[in-house]
Amino acid sequence: MRKLLCLLSTALLLFSCNDVDEFGRMLPDNVTLGEVLSVSDLTYAELETLVSDEYIREEMRRNGGLLVQTQIGTSTDYQTYDYMEVFYSDDQSLLPDGNGDWTALTGSAGSYDGTGKAYISWYEDALMQLPGKTIYCQAYISLYGQQMPGFVGHIQSDDYGSSHLYSDVRSYEYPDAPLIRDFYVEGGDVIRAEFRTMVDEYTVSEMPERGICYSTTNELPTISDGATYVSANEQSSYASVTAQVPSGAYYVRAFTVGASGDVYYSPVQRVSSEGLMASVQIDSLVYVADIPYNALADYLPTDAAFYLDDLRVRGGALIYLSASAEGSVNFWDLGLSVSATGANNLPTDGYDNGYGAEGIWKNEDGNNNYWTLYWQPASYFSYDRERNDFHYQAAMGVSGTSGNIVWSYSDTLATVWDEEPVIESVEYSEDPLAYNMTLTTWGHTTNVGVCYSTTNDLPTLEQNDGVVRCPDTSLGYSVNSYYEFSLPAGTYYVRAYAQSEGGLTYSPVQQITISTTR
């Protein structure tokens, strides 16, 4: 009996000193944190290996976050605790082991697979404060079964009678750039992606640079591998972007660029593209008023000769484009947009021919060359503008197997108006007494008239056979007047002009024949 009592006393002492619960379990000797990994830094294959749960894995790829691996005692100790959690904060003193206020923590995450891994997905209200912050992490494990803890358990127990351990503290420094949430990407004709930039769009004056980058070989693509940016005109925190890339399988990440130049990358996703691609560029712009009379027909395809008379009356610009498409193209469209109020007002989804541009025609040279003309409406020249920058942008849309139109845009071509008069139209007619000119101009004209020549098919005020100045004393901002002038019988190249302090403007050259000397 004495030996039995001795054995029982020894067992009770061991249970008490080693923090054993009523089920015969005791806490491991220690819990340590491994490396704190950003999901954005893991390759597609690494995440597949580390996270077996498909649902959690896809959540990580959409929203990013931190993956924390804990080491709890030995590898056989994972069943010797009831609860595990990883706390995190941008203030280390707020971690529980630092006696911080638990309610003031940025957040916490439990183990998702029972093997000591925890996934920290940022709470919505904390996302905008994370850029540039250092995040501190600490693990916590506990046993619930301690109803009468021993000496060690008493030291470690909380108010609920459970025993617990804290790990060491590890940290992760986030880039100083806005985070990305809800990143979705799909392949097909092209690569299409959508994501949310975590900024307060009601207080931020400009959205950061953002877009997607991609590579067929680099499993963690960066901007230098190839990137397509979200339009700078897009000021919503939610953005979509389409990348036209050659056929192949791609690793894709979204990115944002902070004001300091730091870049935040989303986790990587993998899609395939069928290689639907289109490109368009503006090759040149020529004003009709600068083209000699006998050369104008050479600037147009033969099937556009009917425009010659209109161009000589109204002027405008001839714009030449190059465009091409690759892949299974089922449909294509080509157009030109013009803005007199800044490049930011050009369309971002297709084109708008309502700014004075005509349709697009294909050249007959067998190449992918096109042309259009722009009438340049005088209504663009307002009274209160000293100058206008005109921005031209070509757009080409193609669709493939999906039926969705993918738009490509040329670089913007800018021209400047420095308050010189604008000649809107010039028409001539012959009557028994004189040759009549009806001239419509916009701008503060001080001198209006006609220069002419029988041999020079691009007469100027310096090179001509004569100049007829219209004797109008009421020239002002808008002129729509009727003038008469007399010339000897003959055929003339005539060119109207309008002059002001802002400069000199010519109309296109017209040819007139006077049958009788006046």
Short mmCIF file of C-alpha atoms in Angstrom, two decimals:
data_model
loop_
_atom_site.label_atom_id
_atom_site.label_comp_id
_atom_site.label_asym_id
_atom_site.label_seq_id
_atom_site.Cartn_x
_atom_site.Cartn_y
_atom_site.Cartn_z
CA MET A 1 0.00 0.00 0.00
CA ARG A 2 2.82 2.34 0.85
CA LYS A 3 4.44 1.67 -2.56
CA LEU A 4 1.15 2.31 -4.34
CA LEU A 5 0.66 5.63 -2.56
CA CYS A 6 4.22 6.60 -3.45
CA LEU A 7 3.64 5.86 -7.13
CA LEU A 8 0.38 7.83 -7.17
CA SER A 9 2.02 10.81 -5.48
CA THR A 10 4.85 10.76 -8.02
CA ALA A 11 2.40 10.64 -10.94
CA LEU A 12 0.37 13.53 -9.54
CA LEU A 13 3.52 15.57 -9.08
CA LEU A 14 4.61 14.92 -12.68
CA PHE A 15 1.21 15.83 -14.04
CA SER A 16 1.20 19.02 -12.00
CA CYS A 17 4.69 20.14 -12.91
CA ASN A 18 4.42 19.30 -16.63
CA ASP A 19 1.07 20.97 -17.23
CA VAL A 20 -0.85 17.81 -18.15
CA ASP A 21 -4.62 18.12 -18.67
CA GLU A 22 -7.25 15.60 -17.63
CA PHE A 23 -6.76 13.79 -20.94
CA GLY A 24 -3.10 13.22 -20.26
CA ARG A 25 -1.94 15.88 -22.75
CA MET A 26 0.54 18.65 -22.14
CA LEU A 27 1.61 21.68 -24.17
CA PRO A 28 4.73 21.35 -26.32
CA ASP A 29 7.92 22.86 -25.02
CA ASN A 30 7.83 25.74 -27.50
CA VAL A 31 6.22 27.24 -30.58
CA THR A 32 8.27 29.15 -33.14
CA LEU A 33 7.44 31.02 -36.30
CA GLY A 34 9.04 30.14 -39.58
CA GLU A 35 9.42 32.64 -42.40
CA VAL A 36 6.49 34.99 -42.96
CA LEU A 37 5.80 34.70 -46.69
CA SER A 38 3.81 37.03 -48.89
CA VAL A 39 1.61 34.98 -51.20
CA SER A 40 2.71 37.41 -53.93
CA ASP A 41 6.28 36.10 -53.63
CA LEU A 42 5.31 32.46 -54.21
CA THR A 43 5.41 30.92 -57.66
CA TYR A 44 2.36 29.18 -59.02
CA ALA A 45 3.94 25.77 -58.31
CA GLU A 46 5.12 26.72 -54.80
CA LEU A 47 1.62 27.73 -53.74
CA GLU A 48 0.24 24.47 -55.15
CA THR A 49 2.72 22.57 -52.96
CA LEU A 50 2.26 24.59 -49.77
CA VAL A 51 -1.55 24.80 -49.84
CA SER A 52 -3.51 21.67 -50.68
CA ASP A 53 -6.97 23.14 -50.06
CA GLU A 54 -8.13 24.39 -53.47
CA TYR A 55 -10.66 26.86 -52.06
CA ILE A 56 -8.10 28.55 -49.80
CA ARG A 57 -5.52 28.49 -52.58
CA GLU A 58 -7.82 30.33 -54.98
CA GLU A 59 -8.71 32.82 -52.25
CA MET A 60 -5.01 33.52 -51.82
CA ARG A 61 -4.51 34.06 -55.54
CA ARG A 62 -7.38 36.54 -55.71
CA ASN A 63 -6.62 38.60 -52.64
CA GLY A 64 -3.04 38.00 -51.55
CA GLY A 65 -1.91 38.12 -47.94
CA LEU A 66 0.66 36.38 -45.74
CA LEU A 67 1.31 32.68 -45.29
CA VAL A 68 2.75 31.90 -41.84
CA GLN A 69 4.26 28.50 -41.00
CA THR A 70 4.65 27.63 -37.30
CA GLN A 71 6.86 24.97 -35.73
CA ILE A 72 5.19 23.55 -32.64
CA GLY A 73 7.59 21.42 -30.62
CA THR A 74 8.41 18.35 -32.67
CA SER A 75 6.57 17.15 -35.74
CA THR A 76 4.46 14.85 -33.54
CA ASP A 77 3.18 17.64 -31.33
CA TYR A 78 0.46 19.01 -33.63
CA GLN A 79 -2.25 17.11 -31.76
CA THR A 80 -1.17 18.36 -28.32
CA TYR A 81 -3.05 21.66 -28.42
CA ASP A 82 -6.68 22.64 -28.88
CA TYR A 83 -6.34 26.03 -30.49
CA MET A 84 -3.85 27.97 -32.57
CA GLU A 85 -3.95 31.54 -33.84
CA VAL A 86 -1.53 34.00 -35.41
CA PHE A 87 -1.93 37.61 -34.34
CA TYR A 88 -0.57 40.47 -36.42
CA SER A 89 -0.26 44.21 -36.12
CA ASP A 90 1.77 47.11 -37.47
CA ASP A 91 2.63 47.93 -33.84
CA GLN A 92 4.62 45.19 -32.12
CA SER A 93 3.59 46.41 -28.67
CA LEU A 94 -0.02 45.53 -29.48
CA LEU A 95 0.73 41.82 -29.78
CA PRO A 96 -0.65 39.81 -26.83
CA ASP A 97 2.78 38.81 -25.53
CA GLY A 98 3.62 42.50 -25.41
CA ASN A 99 0.60 42.96 -23.08
CA GLY A 100 -1.17 44.89 -25.80
CA ASP A 101 -4.89 45.45 -26.08
CA TRP A 102 -6.20 42.51 -28.08
CA THR A 103 -9.05 44.62 -29.46
CA ALA A 104 -6.56 47.05 -30.99
CA LEU A 105 -4.85 44.39 -33.10
CA THR A 106 -4.94 44.69 -36.86
CA GLY A 107 -6.26 41.14 -36.92
CA SER A 108 -5.67 37.46 -36.39
CA ALA A 109 -5.89 34.22 -38.35
CA GLY A 110 -6.35 30.63 -37.25
CA SER A 111 -4.65 27.54 -38.59
CA TYR A 112 -6.51 26.45 -41.71
CA ASP A 113 -5.14 22.94 -42.14
CA GLY A 114 -4.32 21.63 -38.66
CA THR A 115 -0.58 21.52 -39.38
CA GLY A 116 0.44 24.90 -38.05
CA LYS A 117 -0.06 27.01 -41.20
CA ALA A 118 -2.03 30.25 -40.99
CA TYR A 119 -3.23 32.48 -43.82
CA ILE A 120 -3.58 36.18 -43.07
CA SER A 121 -5.99 37.80 -45.51
CA TRP A 122 -6.31 41.49 -44.87
CA TYR A 123 -9.51 42.87 -43.46
CA GLU A 124 -11.27 45.38 -45.66
CA ASP A 125 -10.91 48.30 -43.24
CA ALA A 126 -7.15 47.85 -42.87
CA LEU A 127 -6.16 47.51 -46.51
CA MET A 128 -5.58 51.18 -47.20
CA GLN A 129 -3.20 51.55 -44.24
CA LEU A 130 -0.88 48.64 -45.11
CA PRO A 131 1.37 50.11 -47.84
CA GLY A 132 4.85 50.84 -46.50
CA LYS A 133 4.07 49.27 -43.11
CA THR A 134 6.01 46.57 -41.26
CA ILE A 135 3.64 43.81 -40.10
CA TYR A 136 4.55 41.89 -36.93
CA CYS A 137 3.26 38.34 -36.41
CA GLN A 138 3.09 36.13 -33.32
CA ALA A 139 1.57 32.65 -32.89
CA TYR A 140 -0.49 31.50 -29.91
CA ILE A 141 -1.47 27.93 -28.94
CA SER A 142 -3.55 26.71 -26.01
CA LEU A 143 -5.13 23.73 -24.27
CA TYR A 144 -8.74 24.04 -23.11
CA GLY A 145 -8.82 20.98 -20.83
CA GLN A 146 -6.97 22.47 -17.83
CA GLN A 147 -9.58 22.54 -15.09
CA MET A 148 -7.05 22.26 -12.27
CA PRO A 149 -3.70 23.32 -13.73
CA GLY A 150 -0.50 22.50 -11.95
CA PHE A 151 2.26 24.90 -11.01
CA VAL A 152 3.47 25.51 -14.59
CA GLY A 153 -0.07 25.62 -15.91
CA HIS A 154 -1.06 28.12 -13.25
CA ILE A 155 1.66 30.49 -14.42
CA GLN A 156 0.54 30.17 -18.06
CA SER A 157 -3.24 29.98 -17.64
CA ASP A 158 -5.69 32.71 -18.57
CA ASP A 159 -8.98 33.58 -16.90
CA TYR A 160 -10.73 30.62 -18.52
CA GLY A 161 -8.44 28.00 -17.13
CA SER A 162 -6.63 27.23 -20.41
CA SER A 163 -2.87 26.94 -20.82
CA HIS A 164 -1.13 28.71 -23.67
CA LEU A 165 2.21 29.52 -25.26
CA TYR A 166 3.38 32.43 -27.41
CA SER A 167 5.90 32.17 -30.20
CA ASP A 168 8.68 34.51 -31.12
CA VAL A 169 7.81 37.54 -33.29
CA ARG A 170 8.51 37.70 -37.02
CA SER A 171 7.87 40.61 -39.37
CA TYR A 172 7.17 41.37 -43.02
CA GLU A 173 7.61 44.75 -44.72
CA TYR A 174 4.98 45.59 -47.32
CA PRO A 175 5.93 47.64 -50.39
CA ASP A 176 4.92 51.29 -50.31
CA ALA A 177 2.25 50.85 -52.98
CA PRO A 178 -1.52 50.29 -52.86
CA LEU A 179 -2.68 46.73 -52.36
CA ILE A 180 -4.77 44.76 -54.83
CA ARG A 181 -7.89 42.75 -54.06
CA ASP A 182 -10.37 40.73 -56.13
CA PHE A 183 -7.88 39.90 -58.89
CA TYR A 184 -9.55 37.84 -61.62
CA VAL A 185 -7.86 36.86 -64.87
CA GLU A 186 -9.04 34.82 -67.83
CA GLY A 187 -7.52 33.71 -71.10
CA GLY A 188 -8.99 32.99 -74.52
CA ASP A 189 -8.58 35.38 -77.46
CA VAL A 190 -6.51 37.63 -75.23
CA ILE A 191 -5.70 38.02 -71.53
CA ARG A 192 -8.43 39.88 -69.64
CA ALA A 193 -8.04 40.90 -66.02
CA GLU A 194 -10.04 42.76 -63.38
CA PHE A 195 -8.91 43.94 -59.96
CA ARG A 196 -9.57 46.48 -57.24
CA THR A 197 -6.96 49.01 -56.14
CA MET A 198 -7.22 49.57 -52.39
CA VAL A 199 -7.23 53.36 -52.20
CA ASP A 200 -9.84 55.84 -51.10
CA GLU A 201 -10.91 57.06 -54.52
CA TYR A 202 -12.89 59.91 -52.94
CA THR A 203 -9.79 61.55 -51.46
CA VAL A 204 -7.03 60.45 -53.85
CA SER A 205 -6.59 63.01 -56.63
CA GLU A 206 -5.05 60.53 -59.07
CA MET A 207 -5.01 56.77 -59.28
CA PRO A 208 -1.58 55.14 -59.19
CA GLU A 209 -0.02 53.52 -62.21
CA ARG A 210 -1.42 50.00 -62.41
CA GLY A 211 -1.93 47.13 -64.80
CA ILE A 212 -0.91 43.53 -65.38
CA CYS A 213 2.45 41.98 -66.25
CA TYR A 214 2.97 38.59 -67.83
CA SER A 215 5.54 36.09 -69.03
CA THR A 216 5.63 32.63 -70.58
CA THR A 217 8.84 31.71 -68.72
CA ASN A 218 9.17 33.82 -65.58
CA GLU A 219 6.90 32.30 -62.93
CA LEU A 220 6.94 35.59 -61.01
CA PRO A 221 6.58 38.11 -63.86
CA THR A 222 7.50 41.75 -63.32
CA ILE A 223 6.79 44.89 -65.30
CA SER A 224 10.05 44.44 -67.22
CA ASP A 225 8.82 41.09 -68.62
CA GLY A 226 5.91 42.78 -70.40
CA ALA A 227 3.04 44.87 -69.12
CA THR A 228 -0.27 46.40 -70.14
CA TYR A 229 -1.36 49.42 -68.13
CA VAL A 230 -4.82 50.53 -67.11
CA SER A 231 -5.79 53.71 -68.95
CA ALA A 232 -4.65 56.83 -67.10
CA ASN A 233 -8.16 58.21 -67.68
CA GLU A 234 -9.65 55.46 -65.50
CA GLN A 235 -10.12 57.00 -62.05
CA SER A 236 -12.20 54.25 -60.44
CA SER A 237 -10.56 51.95 -57.90
CA TYR A 238 -12.03 49.03 -59.85
CA ALA A 239 -10.17 48.51 -63.12
CA SER A 240 -10.15 46.15 -66.06
CA VAL A 241 -7.39 45.65 -68.60
CA THR A 242 -6.90 43.61 -71.76
CA ALA A 243 -3.50 42.40 -72.93
CA GLN A 244 -2.96 41.33 -76.53
CA VAL A 245 -0.13 38.80 -76.49
CA PRO A 246 1.12 36.03 -78.78
CA SER A 247 -0.38 32.57 -78.41
CA GLY A 248 0.89 30.67 -75.36
CA ALA A 249 0.53 29.91 -71.63
CA TYR A 250 1.23 32.89 -69.39
CA TYR A 251 1.95 33.65 -65.76
CA VAL A 252 0.10 36.86 -64.89
CA ARG A 253 0.27 39.29 -61.96
CA ALA A 254 -1.49 42.61 -61.37
CA PHE A 255 0.57 45.50 -60.04
CA THR A 256 0.36 49.00 -58.62
CA VAL A 257 3.17 51.56 -58.50
CA GLY A 258 3.39 53.78 -55.42
CA ALA A 259 4.44 57.42 -55.35
CA SER A 260 7.88 56.38 -54.07
CA GLY A 261 8.38 53.99 -56.99
CA ASP A 262 7.72 50.84 -54.96
CA VAL A 263 5.71 48.18 -56.78
CA TYR A 264 3.14 45.86 -55.23
CA TYR A 265 2.44 42.66 -57.15
CA SER A 266 -0.58 40.44 -56.71
CA PRO A 267 -0.17 36.65 -56.43
CA VAL A 268 0.50 34.97 -59.75
CA GLN A 269 -2.17 33.26 -61.83
CA ARG A 270 -1.85 31.18 -64.98
CA VAL A 271 -3.90 31.42 -68.21
CA SER A 272 -3.56 30.71 -71.92
CA SER A 273 -3.97 33.14 -74.82
CA GLU A 274 -4.94 32.30 -78.40
CA GLY A 275 -2.89 35.24 -79.67
CA LEU A 276 -5.52 37.67 -81.02
CA MET A 277 -3.57 40.86 -81.66
CA ALA A 278 -4.16 44.17 -83.40
CA SER A 279 -2.07 47.28 -83.86
CA VAL A 280 -2.72 50.70 -85.37
CA GLN A 281 -0.68 53.85 -85.72
CA ILE A 282 -1.00 57.31 -87.23
CA ASP A 283 1.68 57.61 -89.89
CA SER A 284 1.18 61.21 -90.93
CA LEU A 285 -1.16 64.20 -91.05
CA VAL A 286 -1.21 66.58 -94.02
CA TYR A 287 -3.28 69.76 -94.22
CA VAL A 288 -5.12 70.09 -97.52
CA ALA A 289 -4.25 73.81 -97.62
CA ASP A 290 -0.56 72.89 -97.88
CA ILE A 291 -0.95 70.62 -100.93
CA PRO A 292 -0.41 72.05 -104.44
CA TYR A 293 -3.50 71.98 -106.62
CA ASN A 294 -2.17 69.46 -109.14
CA ALA A 295 -0.84 67.13 -106.43
CA LEU A 296 -4.00 66.78 -104.33
CA ALA A 297 -5.38 63.90 -106.38
CA ASP A 298 -2.21 61.91 -105.68
CA TYR A 299 -2.95 62.06 -101.94
CA LEU A 300 -6.22 60.16 -102.38
CA PRO A 301 -7.04 56.66 -103.61
CA THR A 302 -8.73 56.70 -107.01
CA ASP A 303 -12.07 55.67 -105.53
CA ALA A 304 -12.04 58.80 -103.35
CA ALA A 305 -11.70 61.31 -106.18
CA PHE A 306 -15.21 62.57 -105.46
CA TYR A 307 -13.78 64.24 -102.33
CA LEU A 308 -11.53 66.56 -104.34
CA ASP A 309 -14.02 69.39 -104.81
CA ASP A 310 -15.16 69.28 -101.18
CA LEU A 311 -11.60 69.28 -99.90
CA ARG A 312 -10.73 72.36 -101.98
CA VAL A 313 -13.74 74.23 -100.60
CA ARG A 314 -13.64 73.12 -96.97
CA GLY A 315 -10.02 72.23 -96.32
CA GLY A 316 -9.23 69.94 -93.42
CA ALA A 317 -6.57 67.32 -92.87
CA LEU A 318 -5.72 64.01 -94.49
CA ILE A 319 -4.61 61.43 -91.95
CA TYR A 320 -2.83 58.24 -92.89
CA LEU A 321 -2.89 55.10 -90.75
CA SER A 322 -1.25 51.68 -90.62
CA ALA A 323 -3.15 48.79 -89.08
CA SER A 324 -2.76 45.03 -88.81
CA ALA A 325 -4.26 42.06 -86.96
CA GLU A 326 -3.12 38.54 -86.09
CA GLY A 327 -4.91 35.42 -84.90
CA SER A 328 -8.41 34.16 -85.69
CA VAL A 329 -10.00 37.50 -86.56
CA ASN A 330 -13.75 37.25 -87.17
CA PHE A 331 -14.44 40.99 -87.23
CA TRP A 332 -12.49 44.23 -87.31
CA ASP A 333 -13.27 47.93 -87.16
CA LEU A 334 -11.10 51.01 -87.57
CA GLY A 335 -11.80 54.61 -86.62
CA LEU A 336 -10.35 57.96 -85.63
CA SER A 337 -11.17 60.17 -82.65
CA VAL A 338 -10.33 63.86 -82.30
CA SER A 339 -10.40 65.97 -79.15
CA ALA A 340 -10.04 69.73 -78.88
CA THR A 341 -10.20 69.63 -75.08
CA GLY A 342 -7.22 67.47 -74.18
CA ALA A 343 -5.98 63.93 -74.72
CA ASN A 344 -7.76 62.78 -71.56
CA ASN A 345 -11.09 63.30 -73.32
CA LEU A 346 -10.36 60.83 -76.10
CA PRO A 347 -12.54 57.70 -75.94
CA THR A 348 -11.21 54.72 -74.00
CA ASP A 349 -13.64 52.21 -75.50
CA GLY A 350 -13.55 52.38 -79.27
CA TYR A 351 -13.63 55.65 -81.20
CA ASP A 352 -15.92 58.61 -81.78
CA ASN A 353 -16.28 59.92 -85.33
CA GLY A 354 -18.52 62.72 -84.12
CA TYR A 355 -15.62 65.15 -83.90
CA GLY A 356 -15.44 65.88 -87.60
CA ALA A 357 -13.68 62.76 -88.82
CA GLU A 358 -15.01 60.81 -91.77
CA GLY A 359 -14.87 57.05 -92.16
CA ILE A 360 -11.75 55.02 -92.82
CA TRP A 361 -10.75 53.82 -96.27
CA LYS A 362 -8.16 51.27 -97.29
CA ASN A 363 -5.44 52.25 -99.74
CA GLU A 364 -5.13 50.29 -102.96
CA ASP A 365 -1.44 49.51 -102.50
CA GLY A 366 -2.02 45.97 -101.21
CA ASN A 367 -0.59 46.83 -97.78
CA ASN A 368 -2.35 47.44 -94.48
CA ASN A 369 -2.51 51.18 -95.06
CA TYR A 370 -5.59 53.36 -94.62
CA TRP A 371 -6.57 56.99 -94.81
CA THR A 372 -9.25 59.30 -93.48
CA LEU A 373 -10.03 62.99 -93.56
CA TYR A 374 -10.95 65.43 -90.84
CA TRP A 375 -12.94 68.59 -91.56
CA GLN A 376 -11.87 70.49 -88.41
CA PRO A 377 -15.15 72.25 -87.54
CA ALA A 378 -14.71 75.94 -86.80
CA SER A 379 -16.94 75.60 -83.72
CA TYR A 380 -13.90 74.21 -81.89
CA PHE A 381 -12.30 77.66 -81.88
CA SER A 382 -13.96 79.43 -78.96
CA TYR A 383 -13.71 83.10 -78.06
CA ASP A 384 -11.94 82.56 -74.74
CA ARG A 385 -9.17 80.22 -75.92
CA GLU A 386 -5.79 81.60 -76.88
CA ARG A 387 -4.74 78.23 -78.22
CA ASN A 388 -6.10 74.77 -78.73
CA ASP A 389 -4.23 71.50 -78.80
CA PHE A 390 -5.93 69.04 -81.10
CA HIS A 391 -5.34 65.40 -80.23
CA TYR A 392 -5.90 62.64 -82.76
CA GLN A 393 -6.07 58.95 -81.88
CA ALA A 394 -6.76 55.97 -84.12
CA ALA A 395 -8.51 52.89 -82.75
CA MET A 396 -8.73 49.37 -84.15
CA GLY A 397 -11.13 46.78 -82.79
CA VAL A 398 -10.92 43.06 -83.49
CA SER A 399 -12.86 40.07 -82.22
CA GLY A 400 -12.07 36.37 -82.33
CA THR A 401 -13.72 33.20 -81.08
CA SER A 402 -15.18 34.86 -77.97
CA GLY A 403 -17.01 37.53 -79.96
CA ASN A 404 -15.75 40.26 -77.63
CA ILE A 405 -14.17 43.26 -79.36
CA VAL A 406 -10.62 44.05 -78.31
CA TRP A 407 -9.48 47.63 -78.94
CA SER A 408 -5.99 48.81 -79.75
CA TYR A 409 -5.03 52.47 -79.86
CA SER A 410 -2.36 54.46 -81.62
CA ASP A 411 -0.14 56.97 -79.92
CA THR A 412 -1.76 60.38 -79.70
CA LEU A 413 -0.86 62.91 -82.37
CA ALA A 414 -1.12 66.53 -81.22
CA THR A 415 -1.39 69.70 -83.31
CA VAL A 416 -1.60 73.26 -82.01
CA TRP A 417 -3.76 76.26 -82.95
CA ASP A 418 -2.15 79.55 -81.83
CA GLU A 419 -5.07 81.91 -82.49
CA GLU A 420 -4.40 82.32 -86.19
CA PRO A 421 -7.64 82.72 -88.19
CA VAL A 422 -9.43 79.61 -89.35
CA ILE A 423 -10.81 79.58 -92.89
CA GLU A 424 -13.88 77.38 -92.83
CA SER A 425 -14.84 77.51 -96.51
CA VAL A 426 -14.18 79.43 -99.73
CA GLU A 427 -16.44 79.43 -102.79
CA TYR A 428 -16.09 81.29 -106.06
CA SER A 429 -18.67 82.14 -108.71
CA GLU A 430 -18.59 84.15 -111.95
CA ASP A 431 -21.08 86.84 -112.93
CA PRO A 432 -21.06 89.30 -115.86
CA LEU A 433 -19.22 91.98 -113.90
CA ALA A 434 -16.79 90.24 -111.51
CA TYR A 435 -15.59 87.04 -109.90
CA ASN A 436 -17.17 86.59 -106.48
CA MET A 437 -15.66 84.99 -103.35
CA THR A 438 -17.66 83.98 -100.30
CA LEU A 439 -15.24 83.56 -97.39
CA THR A 440 -16.09 82.29 -93.91
CA THR A 441 -13.39 82.70 -91.24
CA TRP A 442 -13.12 82.41 -87.48
CA GLY A 443 -10.62 84.45 -85.52
CA HIS A 444 -9.71 88.11 -85.12
CA THR A 445 -8.91 88.75 -88.77
CA THR A 446 -7.14 91.97 -89.79
CA ASN A 447 -6.40 91.23 -93.44
CA VAL A 448 -8.34 88.96 -95.81
CA GLY A 449 -7.94 88.45 -99.52
CA VAL A 450 -6.82 86.27 -102.42
CA CYS A 451 -3.42 85.55 -103.93
CA TYR A 452 -3.32 84.08 -107.43
CA SER A 453 -1.03 82.80 -110.13
CA THR A 454 -1.34 81.37 -113.62
CA THR A 455 1.63 78.99 -113.14
CA ASN A 456 2.25 78.44 -109.42
CA ASP A 457 -0.32 75.92 -108.18
CA LEU A 458 0.41 76.82 -104.53
CA PRO A 459 0.49 80.64 -104.52
CA THR A 460 1.46 82.55 -101.37
CA LEU A 461 1.67 86.22 -100.39
CA GLU A 462 5.36 86.04 -101.32
CA GLN A 463 5.10 83.99 -104.53
CA ASN A 464 2.23 85.01 -106.78
CA ASP A 465 1.15 86.89 -109.86
CA GLY A 466 -0.97 89.21 -107.79
CA VAL A 467 -2.88 89.78 -104.55
CA VAL A 468 -6.39 91.13 -104.13
CA ARG A 469 -7.04 92.47 -100.63
CA CYS A 470 -10.69 92.53 -99.62
CA PRO A 471 -11.54 96.12 -98.61
CA ASP A 472 -13.68 95.24 -95.63
CA THR A 473 -13.55 97.66 -92.71
CA SER A 474 -15.65 95.51 -90.35
CA LEU A 475 -13.36 92.54 -89.97
CA GLY A 476 -13.81 90.96 -86.55
CA TYR A 477 -14.00 87.57 -84.94
CA SER A 478 -16.37 85.96 -87.42
CA VAL A 479 -16.42 86.92 -91.09
CA ASN A 480 -18.94 85.60 -93.58
CA SER A 481 -18.77 88.08 -96.39
CA TYR A 482 -19.11 88.49 -100.12
CA TYR A 483 -16.29 90.03 -102.14
CA GLU A 484 -15.87 90.92 -105.82
CA PHE A 485 -12.65 91.11 -107.80
CA SER A 486 -11.79 91.45 -111.49
CA LEU A 487 -8.98 89.74 -113.40
CA PRO A 488 -8.06 89.42 -117.09
CA ALA A 489 -9.42 86.42 -118.92
CA GLY A 490 -7.50 83.24 -118.17
CA THR A 491 -7.12 80.25 -115.88
CA TYR A 492 -5.85 80.96 -112.36
CA TYR A 493 -4.77 79.11 -109.26
CA VAL A 494 -6.38 81.10 -106.43
CA ARG A 495 -5.84 80.80 -102.72
CA ALA A 496 -7.65 82.79 -100.06
CA TYR A 497 -5.80 84.00 -96.99
CA ALA A 498 -6.73 85.42 -93.60
CA GLN A 499 -4.27 87.23 -91.37
CA SER A 500 -4.29 88.42 -87.76
CA GLU A 501 -1.86 89.10 -84.94
CA GLY A 502 -1.97 85.37 -84.25
CA GLY A 503 -0.67 84.38 -87.65
CA LEU A 504 -1.49 83.73 -91.29
CA THR A 505 -3.80 81.04 -92.67
CA TYR A 506 -4.31 79.89 -96.24
CA SER A 507 -7.22 78.04 -97.78
CA PRO A 508 -6.70 75.10 -100.15
CA VAL A 509 -5.92 76.06 -103.74
CA GLN A 510 -8.76 76.22 -106.24
CA GLN A 511 -8.64 76.72 -109.99
CA ILE A 512 -10.92 79.21 -111.72
CA THR A 513 -11.32 80.20 -115.35
CA ILE A 514 -12.35 83.72 -116.29
CA SER A 515 -13.77 83.79 -119.78
CA THR A 516 -13.99 87.55 -120.36
CA THR A 517 -11.61 90.33 -119.47
CA ARG A 518 -13.33 92.72 -117.08
#
